[in-house]
PDB file of C-alpha atoms in Angstrom:
ATOM      1  CA  UNK A 229     -15.655  52.892 112.386  1.00  0.00           C
ATOM      2  CA  UNK A 230     -17.017  53.072 108.692  1.00  0.00           C
ATOM      3  CA  UNK A 231     -19.963  50.913 108.664  1.00  0.00           C
ATOM      4  CA  UNK A 232     -23.246  52.246 106.599  1.00  0.00           C
ATOM      5  CA  UNK A 233     -26.222  51.823 108.228  1.00  0.00           C
ATOM      6  CA  UNK A 234     -29.466  51.731 106.424  1.00  0.00           C
ATOM      7  CA  UNK A 235     -28.045  51.971 102.603  1.00  0.00           C
ATOM      8  CA  UNK A 236     -27.755  48.476 101.749  1.00  0.00           C
ATOM      9  CA  UNK A 237     -27.084  48.744  97.679  1.00  0.00           C
ATOM     10  CA  UNK A 238     -26.492  44.840  97.444  1.00  0.00           C
ATOM     11  CA  UNK A 239     -30.521  44.492  97.408  1.00  0.00           C
ATOM     12  CA  UNK A 240     -32.522  42.949  94.979  1.00  0.00           C
ATOM     13  CA  UNK A 241     -34.252  45.905  92.579  1.00  0.00           C
ATOM     14  CA  UNK A 242     -36.169  43.770  89.993  1.00  0.00           C
ATOM     15  CA  UNK A 243     -39.677  41.956  90.312  1.00  0.00           C
ATOM     16  CA  UNK A 244     -39.637  38.321  90.932  1.00  0.00           C
ATOM     17  CA  UNK A 245     -41.708  36.855  87.708  1.00  0.00           C
ATOM     18  CA  UNK A 246     -41.509  33.299  89.164  1.00  0.00           C
ATOM     19  CA  UNK A 247     -44.734  33.324  90.856  1.00  0.00           C
ATOM     20  CA  UNK A 248     -46.557  35.187  87.977  1.00  0.00           C
ATOM     21  CA  UNK A 249     -45.428  32.668  85.563  1.00  0.00           C
ATOM     22  CA  UNK A 250     -45.819  29.557  87.890  1.00  0.00           C
ATOM     23  CA  UNK A 251     -49.864  30.746  88.079  1.00  0.00           C
ATOM     24  CA  UNK A 252     -50.176  31.706  83.699  1.00  0.00           C
ATOM     25  CA  UNK A 253     -48.902  27.953  83.003  1.00  0.00           C
ATOM     26  CA  UNK A 254     -50.893  26.396  86.035  1.00  0.00           C
ATOM     27  CA  UNK A 255     -54.237  28.155  84.419  1.00  0.00           C
ATOM     28  CA  UNK A 256     -53.057  27.774  80.516  1.00  0.00           C
ATOM     29  CA  UNK A 257     -53.093  23.776  82.084  1.00  0.00           C
ATOM     30  CA  UNK A 258     -56.886  24.314  83.841  1.00  0.00           C
ATOM     31  CA  UNK A 259     -58.122  25.849  80.340  1.00  0.00           C
ATOM     32  CA  UNK A 260     -56.268  23.063  78.252  1.00  0.00           C
ATOM     33  CA  UNK A 261     -58.402  20.192  80.521  1.00  0.00           C
ATOM     34  CA  UNK A 262     -61.351  22.123  80.433  1.00  0.00           C
ATOM     35  CA  UNK A 263     -61.220  22.584  76.687  1.00  0.00           C
ATOM     36  CA  UNK A 264     -60.806  18.942  76.025  1.00  0.00           C
ATOM     37  CA  UNK A 265     -63.426  17.814  78.689  1.00  0.00           C
ATOM     38  CA  UNK A 266     -65.737  19.924  76.578  1.00  0.00           C
ATOM     39  CA  UNK A 267     -65.032  18.848  73.434  1.00  0.00           C
ATOM     40  CA  UNK A 268     -64.967  15.389  74.310  1.00  0.00           C
ATOM     41  CA  UNK A 269     -69.239  16.003  75.928  1.00  0.00           C
ATOM     42  CA  UNK A 270     -70.388  16.832  72.209  1.00  0.00           C
ATOM     43  CA  UNK A 271     -72.487  14.654  70.163  1.00  0.00           C
ATOM     44  CA  UNK A 272     -71.150  12.833  67.251  1.00  0.00           C
ATOM     45  CA  UNK A 273     -73.966  13.924  64.218  1.00  0.00           C
ATOM     46  CA  UNK A 274     -73.585  14.969  60.847  1.00  0.00           C
ATOM     47  CA  UNK A 275     -76.980  16.870  59.755  1.00  0.00           C
ATOM     48  CA  UNK A 276     -78.428  15.727  56.116  1.00  0.00           C
ATOM     49  CA  UNK A 277     -78.401  19.373  53.832  1.00  0.00           C
ATOM     50  CA  UNK A 278     -81.274  21.358  52.914  1.00  0.00           C
ATOM     51  CA  UNK A 279     -80.956  24.060  50.367  1.00  0.00           C
ATOM     52  CA  UNK A 280     -83.893  25.989  52.130  1.00  0.00           C
ATOM     53  CA  UNK A 281     -82.789  25.597  55.886  1.00  0.00           C
ATOM     54  CA  UNK A 282     -82.866  28.981  57.679  1.00  0.00           C
ATOM     55  CA  UNK A 283     -80.833  29.639  60.410  1.00  0.00           C
ATOM     56  CA  UNK A 284     -81.994  29.506  63.916  1.00  0.00           C
ATOM     57  CA  UNK A 285     -82.760  32.565  66.236  1.00  0.00           C
ATOM     58  CA  UNK A 286     -80.248  32.624  69.099  1.00  0.00           C
ATOM     59  CA  UNK A 287     -82.809  34.628  71.395  1.00  0.00           C
ATOM     60  CA  UNK A 288     -85.123  31.923  71.461  1.00  0.00           C
ATOM     61  CA  UNK A 289     -85.215  29.288  73.672  1.00  0.00           C
ATOM     62  CA  UNK A 290     -85.589  25.988  72.858  1.00  0.00           C
ATOM     63  CA  UNK A 291     -85.289  22.124  73.945  1.00  0.00           C
ATOM     64  CA  UNK A 292     -82.628  21.076  72.086  1.00  0.00           C
ATOM     65  CA  UNK A 293     -83.666  17.377  71.007  1.00  0.00           C
ATOM     66  CA  UNK A 294     -80.409  15.347  69.904  1.00  0.00           C
ATOM     67  CA  UNK A 295     -80.342  11.507  68.051  1.00  0.00           C
ATOM     68  CA  UNK A 296     -77.525  10.209  67.241  1.00  0.00           C
ATOM     69  CA  UNK A 297     -76.622   7.525  64.184  1.00  0.00           C
ATOM     70  CA  UNK A 298     -77.268   4.624  67.233  1.00  0.00           C
ATOM     71  CA  UNK A 299     -80.270   5.900  68.104  1.00  0.00           C
ATOM     72  CA  UNK A 300     -79.468   7.773  71.490  1.00  0.00           C
ATOM     73  CA  UNK A 301     -81.621  10.584  72.379  1.00  0.00           C
ATOM     74  CA  UNK A 302     -80.259  13.543  74.142  1.00  0.00           C
ATOM     75  CA  UNK A 303     -81.853  16.766  75.754  1.00  0.00           C
ATOM     76  CA  UNK A 304     -79.342  20.079  75.539  1.00  0.00           C
ATOM     77  CA  UNK A 305     -76.442  17.176  75.082  1.00  0.00           C
ATOM     78  CA  UNK A 306     -77.577  15.113  78.329  1.00  0.00           C
ATOM     79  CA  UNK A 307     -78.847  11.836  77.567  1.00  0.00           C
ATOM     80  CA  UNK A 308     -82.081  10.909  78.576  1.00  0.00           C
ATOM     81  CA  UNK A 309     -84.504   8.652  78.307  1.00  0.00           C
ATOM     82  CA  UNK A 310     -88.521   8.570  76.985  1.00  0.00           C
ATOM     83  CA  UNK A 311     -89.826   7.271  80.733  1.00  0.00           C
ATOM     84  CA  UNK A 312     -87.522  10.360  82.439  1.00  0.00           C
ATOM     85  CA  UNK A 313     -88.528  12.850  79.407  1.00  0.00           C
ATOM     86  CA  UNK A 314     -92.179  13.323  80.453  1.00  0.00           C
ATOM     87  CA  UNK A 315     -92.005  14.949  83.293  1.00  0.00           C
ATOM     88  CA  UNK A 316     -88.798  17.085  82.455  1.00  0.00           C
ATOM     89  CA  UNK A 317     -90.964  18.279  79.463  1.00  0.00           C
ATOM     90  CA  UNK A 318     -94.222  19.443  81.603  1.00  0.00           C
ATOM     91  CA  UNK A 319     -91.631  20.720  84.132  1.00  0.00           C
ATOM     92  CA  UNK A 320     -90.033  23.127  81.016  1.00  0.00           C
ATOM     93  CA  UNK A 321     -93.981  23.791  79.451  1.00  0.00           C
ATOM     94  CA  UNK A 322     -94.504  25.193  82.753  1.00  0.00           C
ATOM     95  CA  UNK A 323     -92.163  27.413  82.798  1.00  0.00           C
ATOM     96  CA  UNK A 324     -92.372  28.858  79.307  1.00  0.00           C
ATOM     97  CA  UNK A 325     -95.935  27.954  78.274  1.00  0.00           C
ATOM     98  CA  UNK A 326     -94.528  28.999  74.413  1.00  0.00           C
ATOM     99  CA  UNK A 327     -91.334  26.661  74.067  1.00  0.00           C
ATOM    100  CA  UNK A 328     -90.199  24.914  71.155  1.00  0.00           C
ATOM    101  CA  UNK A 329     -88.578  22.097  70.680  1.00  0.00           C
ATOM    102  CA  UNK A 330     -84.837  22.145  68.120  1.00  0.00           C
ATOM    103  CA  UNK A 331     -84.486  18.521  66.523  1.00  0.00           C
ATOM    104  CA  UNK A 332     -81.042  17.241  65.702  1.00  0.00           C
ATOM    105  CA  UNK A 333     -81.084  13.925  64.218  1.00  0.00           C
ATOM    106  CA  UNK A 334     -77.795  12.379  62.426  1.00  0.00           C
ATOM    107  CA  UNK A 335     -78.273  12.089  59.145  1.00  0.00           C
ATOM    108  CA  UNK A 336     -78.096   8.075  59.487  1.00  0.00           C
ATOM    109  CA  UNK A 337     -80.390   8.146  62.368  1.00  0.00           C
ATOM    110  CA  UNK A 338     -83.898   5.633  60.924  1.00  0.00           C
ATOM    111  CA  UNK A 339     -86.521   8.295  59.891  1.00  0.00           C
ATOM    112  CA  UNK A 340     -88.639   6.204  62.780  1.00  0.00           C
ATOM    113  CA  UNK A 341     -86.950   7.727  65.242  1.00  0.00           C
ATOM    114  CA  UNK A 342     -87.080  11.331  64.533  1.00  0.00           C
ATOM    115  CA  UNK A 343     -91.304  10.522  64.188  1.00  0.00           C
ATOM    116  CA  UNK A 344     -91.519   9.048  67.655  1.00  0.00           C
ATOM    117  CA  UNK A 345     -90.121  11.830  69.158  1.00  0.00           C
ATOM    118  CA  UNK A 346     -91.878  14.313  67.465  1.00  0.00           C
ATOM    119  CA  UNK A 347     -94.801  12.790  68.318  1.00  0.00           C
ATOM    120  CA  UNK A 348     -94.081  11.972  72.109  1.00  0.00           C
ATOM    121  CA  UNK A 349     -93.049  15.731  72.233  1.00  0.00           C
ATOM    122  CA  UNK A 350     -96.433  16.787  70.728  1.00  0.00           C
ATOM    123  CA  UNK A 351     -98.378  14.260  73.102  1.00  0.00           C
ATOM    124  CA  UNK A 352     -96.629  16.083  75.789  1.00  0.00           C
ATOM    125  CA  UNK A 353     -97.372  19.632  74.572  1.00  0.00           C
ATOM    126  CA  UNK A 354     -94.966  20.971  72.823  1.00  0.00           C
ATOM    127  CA  UNK A 355     -96.411  21.624  69.488  1.00  0.00           C
ATOM    128  CA  UNK A 356     -93.978  23.996  68.087  1.00  0.00           C
ATOM    129  CA  UNK A 357     -90.712  22.600  66.995  1.00  0.00           C
ATOM    130  CA  UNK A 358     -87.766  22.909  64.175  1.00  0.00           C
ATOM    131  CA  UNK A 359     -85.697  20.387  62.518  1.00  0.00           C
ATOM    132  CA  UNK A 360     -82.303  21.187  62.210  1.00  0.00           C
ATOM    133  CA  UNK A 361     -80.149  20.893  59.174  1.00  0.00           C
ATOM    134  CA  UNK A 362     -76.981  21.886  57.410  1.00  0.00           C
ATOM    135  CA  UNK A 363     -77.472  24.355  54.678  1.00  0.00           C
ATOM    136  CA  UNK A 364     -76.217  23.823  51.449  1.00  0.00           C
ATOM    137  CA  UNK A 365     -74.777  26.503  49.778  1.00  0.00           C
TER     138      UNK A 365
END
């Protein structure tokens, strides 16, 4: 009786990469869907150009106001209206008294909308603000 006990040379000696490929494909799909969602949340805006524009200091935490070409107001990318904005500005001002506002307005936004926003944030105690432009070369 010549049977081999424990010497099974017919076993699989390779690593099965199928589960790893499955995981990588799932991660790729999640990344693609997330990237698509993030770009759809951005505000369609064309900034006015100015030759004297300066880059913003990335270390400074600003309130990011945006007004699109349809005069819709956004705060840090989220739609907001003036009625909800006053308590929010008071809270932000209490957290950081020297907070400033960065205002981005589409080139087709009526001038009156920008003035209205500046007046509103100044009435709510935020006196430091800048207007975002695209720097001409």
